[in-house]
Amino acid sequence: MRRLLFLNGIKAFEAAARTGSFAAAGLELSVSAAAVSRMVHLLEERLGVALFERKANRLVLTQAGRAYQGGLTPIFDALASLTAQVTAPASVRVLTIGVGHTFAMRWLIPRLSEFRSEEPDIEVRFTTGGAAVPFGEDWSCGIKLGTGDWPGLVAEPLFAGDLTPVCVPRLAGGLKRPADLKGPSLIRVAHSPEDWPIWLKAAGTARINARGPEFQFYGQALQAAADGLGIAMGIRPYIDDDLAAGRLVAPFDLSVPKGMRWYLLYRSFQTEQRDFAAFRRWIMRAASEPAARPRKIGRAAARN
């Protein structure tokens, strides 16, 4: 028998964790911030664990809270997508893509108008994907970073996951060689602690230890770099548009393979489906286009 604890409290917690506040969650759920707070508190009592640390002006997820939200958000996204498919008119053509938030925001969404201009009758819907999220039964396809080993799925490579440091031009001016990097200024991504060591070793500066601010996702780290907080480890294709526009610059020419690639994932039978076939043709073509030439500051070569 399925045991579900206090669904209203679970919804309230997920919304507060995702939006970062009880007030924002209340707006989404059409209840007051106080009501969200009460429901979350009741949920914590029933679970027997604290999900938030209540700070003066913000909410901070506990370790248990992060784990719970990481599992709940994909479930709610999948439920919303499934509901939309069930209730959609038979004439509606829907393509559901499982993709991580950062990939969607930094590469796919800025290019989606191109696909829409080619296929205006296909309704594209995003659902939460990413490396830790299993391939959803309702997905038309997924986009993931990995080694290409997903049993039961076709995995077609899109991009190499190459790494290179990026920062704002003001900070890049003081970086003439990799040895000029300072550990406290190197922004980290929690789920990819190996990125800086991989690049620093290739640059011959393995003695440097990244000790800068840590963020959960690449998108947050790159936004912090764009705000001048420090130097982030950029990964393709997340950095392509920022480099082309000059919002971020690459102080060094050295680009190091992460050892993973981005893949388009799908079930083999989906190649026969017209809407997916159209998206597959488009994204493979878009991924093959070279990134705009980035603007660089400082020395062209990375050396000690």
mmCIF file of N, CA and C in Angstrom, residues 210-273:
data_model
loop_
_atom_site.group_PDB
_atom_site.id
_atom_site.type_symbol
_atom_site.label_atom_id
_atom_site.label_comp_id
_atom_site.label_asym_id
_atom_site.label_seq_id
_atom_site.Cartn_x
_atom_site.Cartn_y
_atom_site.Cartn_z
ATOM 1 N N ALA A 210 41.066 25.223 -5.340
ATOM 2 C CA ALA A 210 39.871 26.064 -5.473
ATOM 3 C C ALA A 210 39.133 26.125 -4.141
ATOM 4 N N ARG A 211 38.960 27.353 -3.606
ATOM 5 C CA ARG A 211 38.307 27.525 -2.305
ATOM 6 C C ARG A 211 37.272 28.648 -2.347
ATOM 7 N N GLY A 212 36.833 29.028 -3.536
ATOM 8 C CA GLY A 212 35.870 30.114 -3.666
ATOM 9 C C GLY A 212 34.461 29.687 -3.321
ATOM 10 N N PRO A 213 33.495 30.583 -3.497
ATOM 11 C CA PRO A 213 32.087 30.260 -3.201
ATOM 12 C C PRO A 213 31.632 29.031 -3.979
ATOM 13 N N GLU A 214 30.791 28.231 -3.340
ATOM 14 C CA GLU A 214 30.297 27.003 -3.963
ATOM 15 C C GLU A 214 28.809 27.129 -4.256
ATOM 16 N N PHE A 215 28.420 26.723 -5.463
ATOM 17 C CA PHE A 215 27.026 26.759 -5.885
ATOM 18 C C PHE A 215 26.591 25.365 -6.313
ATOM 19 N N GLN A 216 25.284 25.143 -6.282
ATOM 20 C CA GLN A 216 24.768 23.807 -6.582
ATOM 21 C C GLN A 216 24.822 23.498 -8.079
ATOM 22 N N PHE A 217 24.608 24.518 -8.921
ATOM 23 C CA PHE A 217 24.516 24.294 -10.360
ATOM 24 C C PHE A 217 25.480 25.189 -11.131
ATOM 25 N N TYR A 218 25.831 24.752 -12.342
ATOM 26 C CA TYR A 218 26.689 25.549 -13.210
ATOM 27 C C TYR A 218 26.079 26.921 -13.494
ATOM 28 N N GLY A 219 24.774 26.959 -13.721
ATOM 29 C CA GLY A 219 24.134 28.229 -14.047
ATOM 30 C C GLY A 219 24.327 29.260 -12.953
ATOM 31 N N GLN A 220 24.232 28.834 -11.692
ATOM 32 C CA GLN A 220 24.432 29.756 -10.580
ATOM 33 C C GLN A 220 25.878 30.227 -10.521
ATOM 34 N N ALA A 221 26.812 29.313 -10.739
ATOM 35 C CA ALA A 221 28.224 29.669 -10.704
ATOM 36 C C ALA A 221 28.578 30.651 -11.823
ATOM 37 N N LEU A 222 28.029 30.435 -13.005
ATOM 38 C CA LEU A 222 28.325 31.329 -14.128
ATOM 39 C C LEU A 222 27.678 32.688 -13.940
ATOM 40 N N GLN A 223 26.502 32.721 -13.319
ATOM 41 C CA GLN A 223 25.891 34.011 -13.009
ATOM 42 C C GLN A 223 26.738 34.765 -11.989
ATOM 43 N N ALA A 224 27.266 34.047 -11.008
ATOM 44 C CA ALA A 224 28.147 34.676 -10.023
ATOM 45 C C ALA A 224 29.391 35.249 -10.700
ATOM 46 N N ALA A 225 29.938 34.512 -11.669
ATOM 47 C CA ALA A 225 31.095 35.021 -12.405
ATOM 48 C C ALA A 225 30.728 36.260 -13.204
ATOM 49 N N ALA A 226 29.560 36.259 -13.834
ATOM 50 C CA ALA A 226 29.117 37.420 -14.616
ATOM 51 C C ALA A 226 28.889 38.633 -13.727
ATOM 52 N N ASP A 227 28.597 38.403 -12.439
ATOM 53 C CA ASP A 227 28.416 39.497 -11.486
ATOM 54 C C ASP A 227 29.727 39.930 -10.847
ATOM 55 N N GLY A 228 30.844 39.332 -11.283
ATOM 56 C CA GLY A 228 32.155 39.754 -10.798
ATOM 57 C C GLY A 228 32.583 39.128 -9.492
ATOM 58 N N LEU A 229 31.919 38.029 -9.060
ATOM 59 C CA LEU A 229 32.244 37.425 -7.776
ATOM 60 C C LEU A 229 33.561 36.663 -7.803
ATOM 61 N N GLY A 230 33.969 36.207 -8.975
ATOM 62 C CA GLY A 230 35.208 35.451 -9.080
ATOM 63 C C GLY A 230 35.334 34.817 -10.448
ATOM 64 N N ILE A 231 36.147 33.770 -10.528
ATOM 65 C CA ILE A 231 36.385 33.060 -11.787
ATOM 66 C C ILE A 231 35.685 31.704 -11.699
ATOM 67 N N ALA A 232 34.830 31.419 -12.646
ATOM 68 C CA ALA A 232 34.103 30.148 -12.671
ATOM 69 C C ALA A 232 34.721 29.227 -13.701
ATOM 70 N N MET A 233 34.560 27.932 -13.483
ATOM 71 C CA MET A 233 34.972 26.970 -14.500
ATOM 72 C C MET A 233 33.827 26.826 -15.491
ATOM 73 N N GLY A 234 34.041 27.308 -16.695
ATOM 74 C CA GLY A 234 33.012 27.229 -17.722
ATOM 75 C C GLY A 234 33.047 25.894 -18.428
ATOM 76 N N ILE A 235 31.885 25.443 -18.856
ATOM 77 C CA ILE A 235 31.772 24.207 -19.620
ATOM 78 C C ILE A 235 30.916 24.487 -20.843
ATOM 79 N N ARG A 236 31.350 23.974 -21.971
ATOM 80 C CA ARG A 236 30.535 24.092 -23.182
ATOM 81 C C ARG A 236 29.307 23.197 -23.058
ATOM 82 N N PRO A 237 28.166 23.657 -23.609
ATOM 83 C CA PRO A 237 27.954 24.899 -24.354
ATOM 84 C C PRO A 237 27.430 26.042 -23.490
ATOM 85 N N TYR A 238 27.463 25.888 -22.162
ATOM 86 C CA TYR A 238 26.884 26.899 -21.278
ATOM 87 C C TYR A 238 27.490 28.284 -21.481
ATOM 88 N N ILE A 239 28.765 28.330 -21.838
ATOM 89 C CA ILE A 239 29.469 29.614 -21.890
ATOM 90 C C ILE A 239 29.499 30.237 -23.284
ATOM 91 N N ASP A 240 29.028 29.527 -24.292
ATOM 92 C CA ASP A 240 29.195 29.995 -25.671
ATOM 93 C C ASP A 240 28.608 31.386 -25.902
ATOM 94 N N ASP A 241 27.364 31.600 -25.489
ATOM 95 C CA ASP A 241 26.704 32.870 -25.774
ATOM 96 C C ASP A 241 27.306 34.015 -24.969
ATOM 97 N N ASP A 242 27.672 33.753 -23.703
ATOM 98 C CA ASP A 242 28.279 34.803 -22.883
ATOM 99 C C ASP A 242 29.642 35.208 -23.420
ATOM 100 N N LEU A 243 30.420 34.245 -23.910
ATOM 101 C CA LEU A 243 31.717 34.570 -24.493
ATOM 102 C C LEU A 243 31.548 35.372 -25.779
ATOM 103 N N ALA A 244 30.604 34.949 -26.615
ATOM 104 C CA ALA A 244 30.380 35.649 -27.879
ATOM 105 C C ALA A 244 29.936 37.086 -27.660
ATOM 106 N N ALA A 245 29.140 37.315 -26.607
ATOM 107 C CA ALA A 245 28.622 38.660 -26.326
ATOM 108 C C ALA A 245 29.589 39.495 -25.498
ATOM 109 N N GLY A 246 30.649 38.884 -24.968
ATOM 110 C CA GLY A 246 31.599 39.627 -24.148
ATOM 111 C C GLY A 246 31.179 39.802 -22.710
ATOM 112 N N ARG A 247 30.065 39.167 -22.301
ATOM 113 C CA ARG A 247 29.669 39.248 -20.890
ATOM 114 C C ARG A 247 30.671 38.521 -20.013
ATOM 115 N N LEU A 248 31.230 37.442 -20.542
ATOM 116 C CA LEU A 248 32.322 36.731 -19.898
ATOM 117 C C LEU A 248 33.466 36.609 -20.903
ATOM 118 N N VAL A 249 34.666 36.459 -20.394
ATOM 119 C CA VAL A 249 35.827 36.261 -21.259
ATOM 120 C C VAL A 249 36.614 35.065 -20.743
ATOM 121 N N ALA A 250 37.406 34.471 -21.631
ATOM 122 C CA ALA A 250 38.267 33.349 -21.274
ATOM 123 C C ALA A 250 39.695 33.869 -21.181
ATOM 124 N N PRO A 251 40.260 33.989 -19.985
ATOM 125 C CA PRO A 251 41.599 34.574 -19.853
ATOM 126 C C PRO A 251 42.698 33.737 -20.497
ATOM 127 N N PHE A 252 42.466 32.424 -20.650
ATOM 128 C CA PHE A 252 43.487 31.529 -21.177
ATOM 129 C C PHE A 252 42.924 30.721 -22.342
ATOM 130 N N ASP A 253 43.804 30.329 -23.245
ATOM 131 C CA ASP A 253 43.375 29.530 -24.395
ATOM 132 C C ASP A 253 43.177 28.059 -24.056
ATOM 133 N N LEU A 254 43.662 27.635 -22.910
ATOM 134 C CA LEU A 254 43.633 26.217 -22.579
ATOM 135 C C LEU A 254 42.212 25.736 -22.308
ATOM 136 N N SER A 255 41.743 24.784 -23.110
ATOM 137 C CA SER A 255 40.450 24.134 -22.933
ATOM 138 C C SER A 255 40.699 22.652 -22.735
ATOM 139 N N VAL A 256 40.151 22.082 -21.660
ATOM 140 C CA VAL A 256 40.464 20.712 -21.254
ATOM 141 C C VAL A 256 39.197 19.853 -21.295
ATOM 142 N N PRO A 257 39.247 18.669 -21.911
ATOM 143 C CA PRO A 257 38.071 17.791 -21.915
ATOM 144 C C PRO A 257 37.684 17.362 -20.506
ATOM 145 N N LYS A 258 36.411 17.409 -20.200
ATOM 146 C CA LYS A 258 35.906 16.957 -18.898
ATOM 147 C C LYS A 258 35.859 15.438 -18.813
ATOM 148 N N GLY A 259 35.875 14.785 -19.975
ATOM 149 C CA GLY A 259 35.747 13.334 -19.990
ATOM 150 C C GLY A 259 34.321 12.884 -20.185
ATOM 151 N N MET A 260 33.422 13.845 -20.465
ATOM 152 C CA MET A 260 32.017 13.544 -20.721
ATOM 153 C C MET A 260 31.552 14.355 -21.914
ATOM 154 N N ARG A 261 30.413 13.947 -22.462
ATOM 155 C CA ARG A 261 29.807 14.677 -23.561
ATOM 156 C C ARG A 261 28.331 14.899 -23.256
ATOM 157 N N TRP A 262 27.743 15.844 -23.983
ATOM 158 C CA TRP A 262 26.291 16.026 -23.946
ATOM 159 C C TRP A 262 25.682 15.121 -25.000
ATOM 160 N N TYR A 263 24.586 14.449 -24.608
ATOM 161 C CA TYR A 263 23.935 13.510 -25.517
ATOM 162 C C TYR A 263 22.451 13.819 -25.628
ATOM 163 N N LEU A 264 21.914 13.543 -26.807
ATOM 164 C CA LEU A 264 20.472 13.498 -27.021
ATOM 165 C C LEU A 264 20.051 12.061 -26.792
ATOM 166 N N LEU A 265 19.135 11.848 -25.843
ATOM 167 C CA LEU A 265 18.688 10.506 -25.491
ATOM 168 C C LEU A 265 17.248 10.285 -25.925
ATOM 169 N N TYR A 266 16.977 9.101 -26.442
ATOM 170 C CA TYR A 266 15.609 8.769 -26.833
ATOM 171 C C TYR A 266 15.474 7.268 -27.002
ATOM 172 N N ARG A 267 14.221 6.801 -27.034
ATOM 173 C CA ARG A 267 13.962 5.381 -27.283
ATOM 174 C C ARG A 267 13.978 5.146 -28.793
ATOM 175 N N SER A 268 14.454 3.994 -29.194
ATOM 176 C CA SER A 268 14.672 3.740 -30.618
ATOM 177 C C SER A 268 13.405 3.901 -31.449
ATOM 178 N N PHE A 269 12.235 3.539 -30.876
ATOM 179 C CA PHE A 269 11.008 3.620 -31.666
ATOM 180 C C PHE A 269 10.615 5.062 -31.980
ATOM 181 N N GLN A 270 11.189 6.020 -31.256
ATOM 182 C CA GLN A 270 10.780 7.405 -31.450
ATOM 183 C C GLN A 270 11.292 8.012 -32.751
ATOM 184 N N THR A 271 12.239 7.364 -33.390
ATOM 185 C CA THR A 271 12.698 7.880 -34.685
ATOM 186 C C THR A 271 11.593 7.831 -35.725
ATOM 187 N N GLU A 272 10.579 7.004 -35.472
ATOM 188 C CA GLU A 272 9.451 6.911 -36.401
ATOM 189 C C GLU A 272 8.404 7.992 -36.155
ATOM 190 N N GLN A 273 8.536 8.719 -35.056
ATOM 191 C CA GLN A 273 7.565 9.750 -34.736
ATOM 192 C C GLN A 273 7.972 11.077 -35.388
#
